[in-house]
PDB file of C-alpha atoms in Angstrom:
ATOM      1  CA  LEU H  29       6.487   9.908  27.210  1.00  0.00           C
ATOM      2  CA  THR H  30       7.017  12.413  24.422  1.00  0.00           C
ATOM      3  CA  PHE H  31       5.913  11.976  20.858  1.00  0.00           C
ATOM      4  CA  HIS H  32       6.821  14.258  17.996  1.00  0.00           C
ATOM      5  CA  TYR H  33       4.633  13.924  14.964  1.00  0.00           C
ATOM      6  CA  VAL H  34       2.984  15.474  11.964  1.00  0.00           C
ATOM      7  CA  LEU H  35      -0.340  13.727  11.512  1.00  0.00           C
ATOM      8  CA  THR H  36      -3.929  14.112  10.431  1.00  0.00           C
ATOM      9  CA  LEU H  37      -6.964  12.628  12.148  1.00  0.00           C
ATOM     10  CA  GLN H  38      -7.347   9.879   9.555  1.00  0.00           C
ATOM     11  CA  ASN H  39      -4.307   8.205  11.091  1.00  0.00           C
ATOM     12  CA  HIS H  40      -5.904   7.711  14.508  1.00  0.00           C
ATOM     13  CA  VAL H  41      -6.047   3.877  14.309  1.00  0.00           C
ATOM     14  CA  TRP H  42      -2.354   3.788  13.445  1.00  0.00           C
ATOM     15  CA  VAL H  43      -1.668   6.186  16.343  1.00  0.00           C
ATOM     16  CA  ASP H  44      -3.532   3.828  18.713  1.00  0.00           C
ATOM     17  CA  VAL H  45      -1.329   0.944  17.575  1.00  0.00           C
ATOM     18  CA  THR H  46       1.917   2.897  17.944  1.00  0.00           C
ATOM     19  CA  LEU H  47       0.899   4.209  21.375  1.00  0.00           C
ATOM     20  CA  HIS H  48       0.094   0.637  22.428  1.00  0.00           C
ATOM     21  CA  ASN H  49       3.557  -0.421  21.211  1.00  0.00           C
ATOM     22  CA  THR H  50       5.184   2.115  23.563  1.00  0.00           C
ATOM     23  CA  THR H  51       3.850   0.117  26.521  1.00  0.00           C
ATOM     24  CA  LEU H  52       5.643  -3.033  25.318  1.00  0.00           C
ATOM     25  CA  PRO H  53       9.250  -3.962  26.066  1.00  0.00           C
ATOM     26  CA  PRO H  54      11.486  -3.420  23.008  1.00  0.00           C
ATOM     27  CA  LEU H  55      11.790  -7.095  22.104  1.00  0.00           C
ATOM     28  CA  ALA H  56       7.998  -7.601  22.241  1.00  0.00           C
ATOM     29  CA  ILE H  57       7.443  -5.355  19.198  1.00  0.00           C
ATOM     30  CA  LYS H  58       6.888  -7.837  16.400  1.00  0.00           C
ATOM     31  CA  ASN H  59       8.911  -7.725  13.146  1.00  0.00           C
ATOM     32  CA  PRO H  60      10.845  -4.492  13.713  1.00  0.00           C
ATOM     33  CA  GLU H  61      12.384  -3.006  10.573  1.00  0.00           C
ATOM     34  CA  CYS H  62      15.572  -2.038  12.435  1.00  0.00           C
ATOM     35  CA  LEU H  63      16.779  -2.122  16.025  1.00  0.00           C
ATOM     36  CA  GLY H  64      19.882  -1.289  18.011  1.00  0.00           C
ATOM     37  CA  LEU H  65      21.728   1.451  19.839  1.00  0.00           C
ATOM     38  CA  LEU H  66      21.488   5.027  18.594  1.00  0.00           C
ATOM     39  CA  HIS H  67      22.798   8.212  20.169  1.00  0.00           C
ATOM     40  CA  GLN H  68      20.570  11.281  19.955  1.00  0.00           C
ATOM     41  CA  LEU H  69      21.985  14.788  20.122  1.00  0.00           C
ATOM     42  CA  ASP H  70      20.572  16.830  23.007  1.00  0.00           C
ATOM     43  CA  ARG H  71      21.195  20.282  21.604  1.00  0.00           C
ATOM     44  CA  SER H  72      20.428  22.125  24.840  1.00  0.00           C
ATOM     45  CA  LYS H  73      23.313  20.370  26.619  1.00  0.00           C
ATOM     46  CA  ASP H  74      25.391  19.570  23.506  1.00  0.00           C
ATOM     47  CA  VAL H  75      25.675  15.901  24.533  1.00  0.00           C
ATOM     48  CA  TRP H  76      24.789  12.640  22.797  1.00  0.00           C
ATOM     49  CA  ILE H  77      22.358  10.440  24.755  1.00  0.00           C
ATOM     50  CA  GLN H  78      22.275   6.712  24.103  1.00  0.00           C
ATOM     51  CA  HIS H  79      18.949   4.963  23.471  1.00  0.00           C
ATOM     52  CA  TYR H  80      17.960   1.482  22.450  1.00  0.00           C
ATOM     53  CA  CYS H  81      15.820   2.127  19.364  1.00  0.00           C
ATOM     54  CA  ILE H  82      13.207   0.140  17.466  1.00  0.00           C
ATOM     55  CA  LEU H  83      11.936   1.152  14.032  1.00  0.00           C
ATOM     56  CA  LYS H  84       8.482  -0.145  13.128  1.00  0.00           C
ATOM     57  CA  ASP H  85       5.882   1.118  10.639  1.00  0.00           C
ATOM     58  CA  GLY H  86       7.214   4.640  10.246  1.00  0.00           C
ATOM     59  CA  CYS H  87       7.729   5.158  13.970  1.00  0.00           C
ATOM     60  CA  LEU H  88      11.057   5.234  15.833  1.00  0.00           C
ATOM     61  CA  TYR H  89      10.708   4.188  19.488  1.00  0.00           C
ATOM     62  CA  PHE H  90      13.288   5.277  22.085  1.00  0.00           C
ATOM     63  CA  TYR H  91      14.055   3.126  25.141  1.00  0.00           C
ATOM     64  CA  ALA H  92      16.604   3.697  27.920  1.00  0.00           C
ATOM     65  CA  THR H  93      17.917   0.129  27.546  1.00  0.00           C
ATOM     66  CA  LEU H  94      17.058  -3.170  25.876  1.00  0.00           C
ATOM     67  CA  ARG H  95      15.091  -4.210  28.986  1.00  0.00           C
ATOM     68  CA  SER H  96      13.235  -0.920  29.638  1.00  0.00           C
ATOM     69  CA  THR H  97       9.474  -0.478  29.570  1.00  0.00           C
ATOM     70  CA  PRO H  98       7.711   1.697  28.610  1.00  0.00           C
ATOM     71  CA  ALA H  99       9.384   3.552  25.747  1.00  0.00           C
ATOM     72  CA  GLN H 100      10.766   6.955  26.726  1.00  0.00           C
ATOM     73  CA  GLY H 101       9.247   8.414  23.582  1.00  0.00           C
ATOM     74  CA  GLY H 102       8.931   8.124  19.878  1.00  0.00           C
ATOM     75  CA  LEU H 103       9.094   9.905  16.590  1.00  0.00           C
ATOM     76  CA  TYR H 104       6.468   9.590  13.869  1.00  0.00           C
ATOM     77  CA  LEU H 105       8.549   9.816  10.694  1.00  0.00           C
ATOM     78  CA  GLN H 106       5.912  10.770   8.097  1.00  0.00           C
ATOM     79  CA  GLY H 107       7.210  13.643   6.018  1.00  0.00           C
ATOM     80  CA  TYR H 108      10.734  13.520   7.473  1.00  0.00           C
ATOM     81  CA  ILE H 109      13.723  13.564   5.121  1.00  0.00           C
ATOM     82  CA  VAL H 110      16.531  11.193   6.129  1.00  0.00           C
ATOM     83  CA  SER H 111      20.121  11.948   5.148  1.00  0.00           C
ATOM     84  CA  GLU H 112      23.718  11.416   6.190  1.00  0.00           C
ATOM     85  CA  GLN H 113      25.507  14.572   7.351  1.00  0.00           C
ATOM     86  CA  SER H 114      28.662  15.538   9.181  1.00  0.00           C
ATOM     87  CA  LEU H 115      28.196  17.451  12.415  1.00  0.00           C
ATOM     88  CA  GLY H 116      30.969  18.927  14.537  1.00  0.00           C
ATOM     89  CA  SER H 117      33.630  16.278  15.131  1.00  0.00           C
ATOM     90  CA  LYS H 118      31.428  13.464  13.828  1.00  0.00           C
ATOM     91  CA  ARG H 119      31.958  12.507  10.189  1.00  0.00           C
ATOM     92  CA  SER H 120      28.688  10.678   9.817  1.00  0.00           C
ATOM     93  CA  VAL H 121      25.397  11.393  11.571  1.00  0.00           C
ATOM     94  CA  ILE H 122      21.798  10.654  10.620  1.00  0.00           C
ATOM     95  CA  GLU H 123      19.760  13.793  10.084  1.00  0.00           C
ATOM     96  CA  LEU H 124      15.971  13.590  10.317  1.00  0.00           C
ATOM     97  CA  LYS H 125      14.624  16.813   8.827  1.00  0.00           C
ATOM     98  CA  PRO H 126      10.937  17.602   9.459  1.00  0.00           C
ATOM     99  CA  PRO H 127       8.446  18.631   6.771  1.00  0.00           C
ATOM    100  CA  SER H 128       8.025  22.100   8.303  1.00  0.00           C
ATOM    101  CA  GLU H 129      10.011  24.530  10.436  1.00  0.00           C
ATOM    102  CA  GLU H 130       7.717  24.222  13.453  1.00  0.00           C
ATOM    103  CA  PHE H 131       9.100  20.742  14.158  1.00  0.00           C
ATOM    104  CA  LYS H 132      12.651  20.109  15.225  1.00  0.00           C
ATOM    105  CA  THR H 133      15.409  18.384  13.281  1.00  0.00           C
ATOM    106  CA  PHE H 134      16.797  15.267  14.969  1.00  0.00           C
ATOM    107  CA  TYR H 135      20.401  14.091  14.825  1.00  0.00           C
ATOM    108  CA  LEU H 136      21.169  10.443  15.538  1.00  0.00           C
ATOM    109  CA  CYS H 137      24.378   8.475  15.426  1.00  0.00           C
ATOM    110  CA  ALA H 138      24.989   4.722  15.503  1.00  0.00           C
ATOM    111  CA  GLU H 139      28.186   2.975  16.623  1.00  0.00           C
ATOM    112  CA  ASN H 140      29.934   3.425  13.262  1.00  0.00           C
ATOM    113  CA  VAL H 141      29.459   4.625   9.671  1.00  0.00           C
ATOM    114  CA  ASN H 142      28.205   1.233   8.411  1.00  0.00           C
ATOM    115  CA  GLU H 143      25.591   1.096  11.181  1.00  0.00           C
ATOM    116  CA  ASN H 144      24.516   4.644  10.264  1.00  0.00           C
ATOM    117  CA  LYS H 145      24.059   3.529   6.646  1.00  0.00           C
ATOM    118  CA  ARG H 146      22.008   0.500   7.784  1.00  0.00           C
ATOM    119  CA  TRP H 147      19.733   2.792   9.833  1.00  0.00           C
ATOM    120  CA  ILE H 148      19.414   5.354   7.010  1.00  0.00           C
ATOM    121  CA  THR H 149      18.331   2.637   4.550  1.00  0.00           C
ATOM    122  CA  ALA H 150      15.783   1.260   7.034  1.00  0.00           C
ATOM    123  CA  LEU H 151      14.439   4.711   7.979  1.00  0.00           C
ATOM    124  CA  LYS H 152      13.944   5.703   4.324  1.00  0.00           C
ATOM    125  CA  ALA H 153      12.207   2.399   3.534  1.00  0.00           C
ATOM    126  CA  SER H 154       9.928   2.702   6.564  1.00  0.00           C
ATOM    127  CA  ILE H 155       8.905   6.260   5.628  1.00  0.00           C
ATOM    128  CA  ASN H 156       8.371   5.379   1.952  1.00  0.00           C
ATOM    129  CA  LYS H 157       6.206   2.393   2.835  1.00  0.00           C
ATOM    130  CA  TRP H 158       3.737   4.730   4.558  1.00  0.00           C
ATOM    131  CA  LEU H 159       3.790   7.581   2.037  1.00  0.00           C
ATOM    132  CA  PRO H 160       1.528   5.901  -0.579  1.00  0.00           C
ATOM    133  CA  LEU H 161      -1.051   5.046   2.113  1.00  0.00           C
ATOM    134  CA  HIS H 162      -0.908   8.553   3.567  1.00  0.00           C
ATOM    135  CA  GLN H 163      -1.278  10.052   0.070  1.00  0.00           C
ATOM    136  CA  ALA H 164      -4.222   7.784  -0.752  1.00  0.00           C
ATOM    137  CA  ILE H 165      -5.996   8.891   2.445  1.00  0.00           C
ATOM    138  CA  GLN H 166      -5.312  12.559   1.640  1.00  0.00           C
ATOM    139  CA  ASP H 167      -6.583  12.141  -1.939  1.00  0.00           C
ATOM    140  CA  PHE H 168      -9.724  10.418  -0.667  1.00  0.00           C
ATOM    141  CA  MET H 169     -10.388  13.151   1.926  1.00  0.00           C
ATOM    142  CA  ASN H 170      -9.759  15.961  -0.584  1.00  0.00           C
ATOM    143  CA  ARG H 171     -11.925  14.633  -3.442  1.00  0.00           C
ATOM    144  CA  PRO H 172     -14.827  16.812  -4.694  1.00  0.00           C
ATOM    145  CA  LEU H 173     -18.181  16.174  -3.029  1.00  0.00           C
ATOM    146  CA  GLU H 174     -19.925  15.264  -6.325  1.00  0.00           C
ATOM    147  CA  GLU H 175     -17.883  12.061  -6.544  1.00  0.00           C
ATOM    148  CA  THR H 176     -19.334  10.797  -3.281  1.00  0.00           C
ATOM    149  CA  ARG H 177     -23.005  10.981  -4.333  1.00  0.00           C
ATOM    150  CA  MET H 178     -24.679   7.763  -5.456  1.00  0.00           C
TER     151      MET H 178
END
């Protein structure tokens, strides 16, 4: 099980929840924001590998099939920039660009351009939903000490 993420310790409860979700079958994850087949580019072999994917609360879970348990891995999306790009022979792929160079860029592709657009919309919404919370936590942690005294 591999997880790629950019996180701070304040998110540990959320991490516990997402790690618990990886033990569930795909259809047991409640109220997913998006689900379906996505192909992920394996750059080392230059091949696209199919996964059944579930998007939930800023995390993209990867399963081998609809009936697989546990998840093969996941991607915490905080800080990632989602865009549509063309890559090689493919006109439309989903690019997930990390917030810093030390993390890798992911390329995903759905069955067609419309499906890609559906995923891009859902991915952006899922990331944006968590940004205000993440920012509020950061602001709280970074406030001057004087403000905390009674």
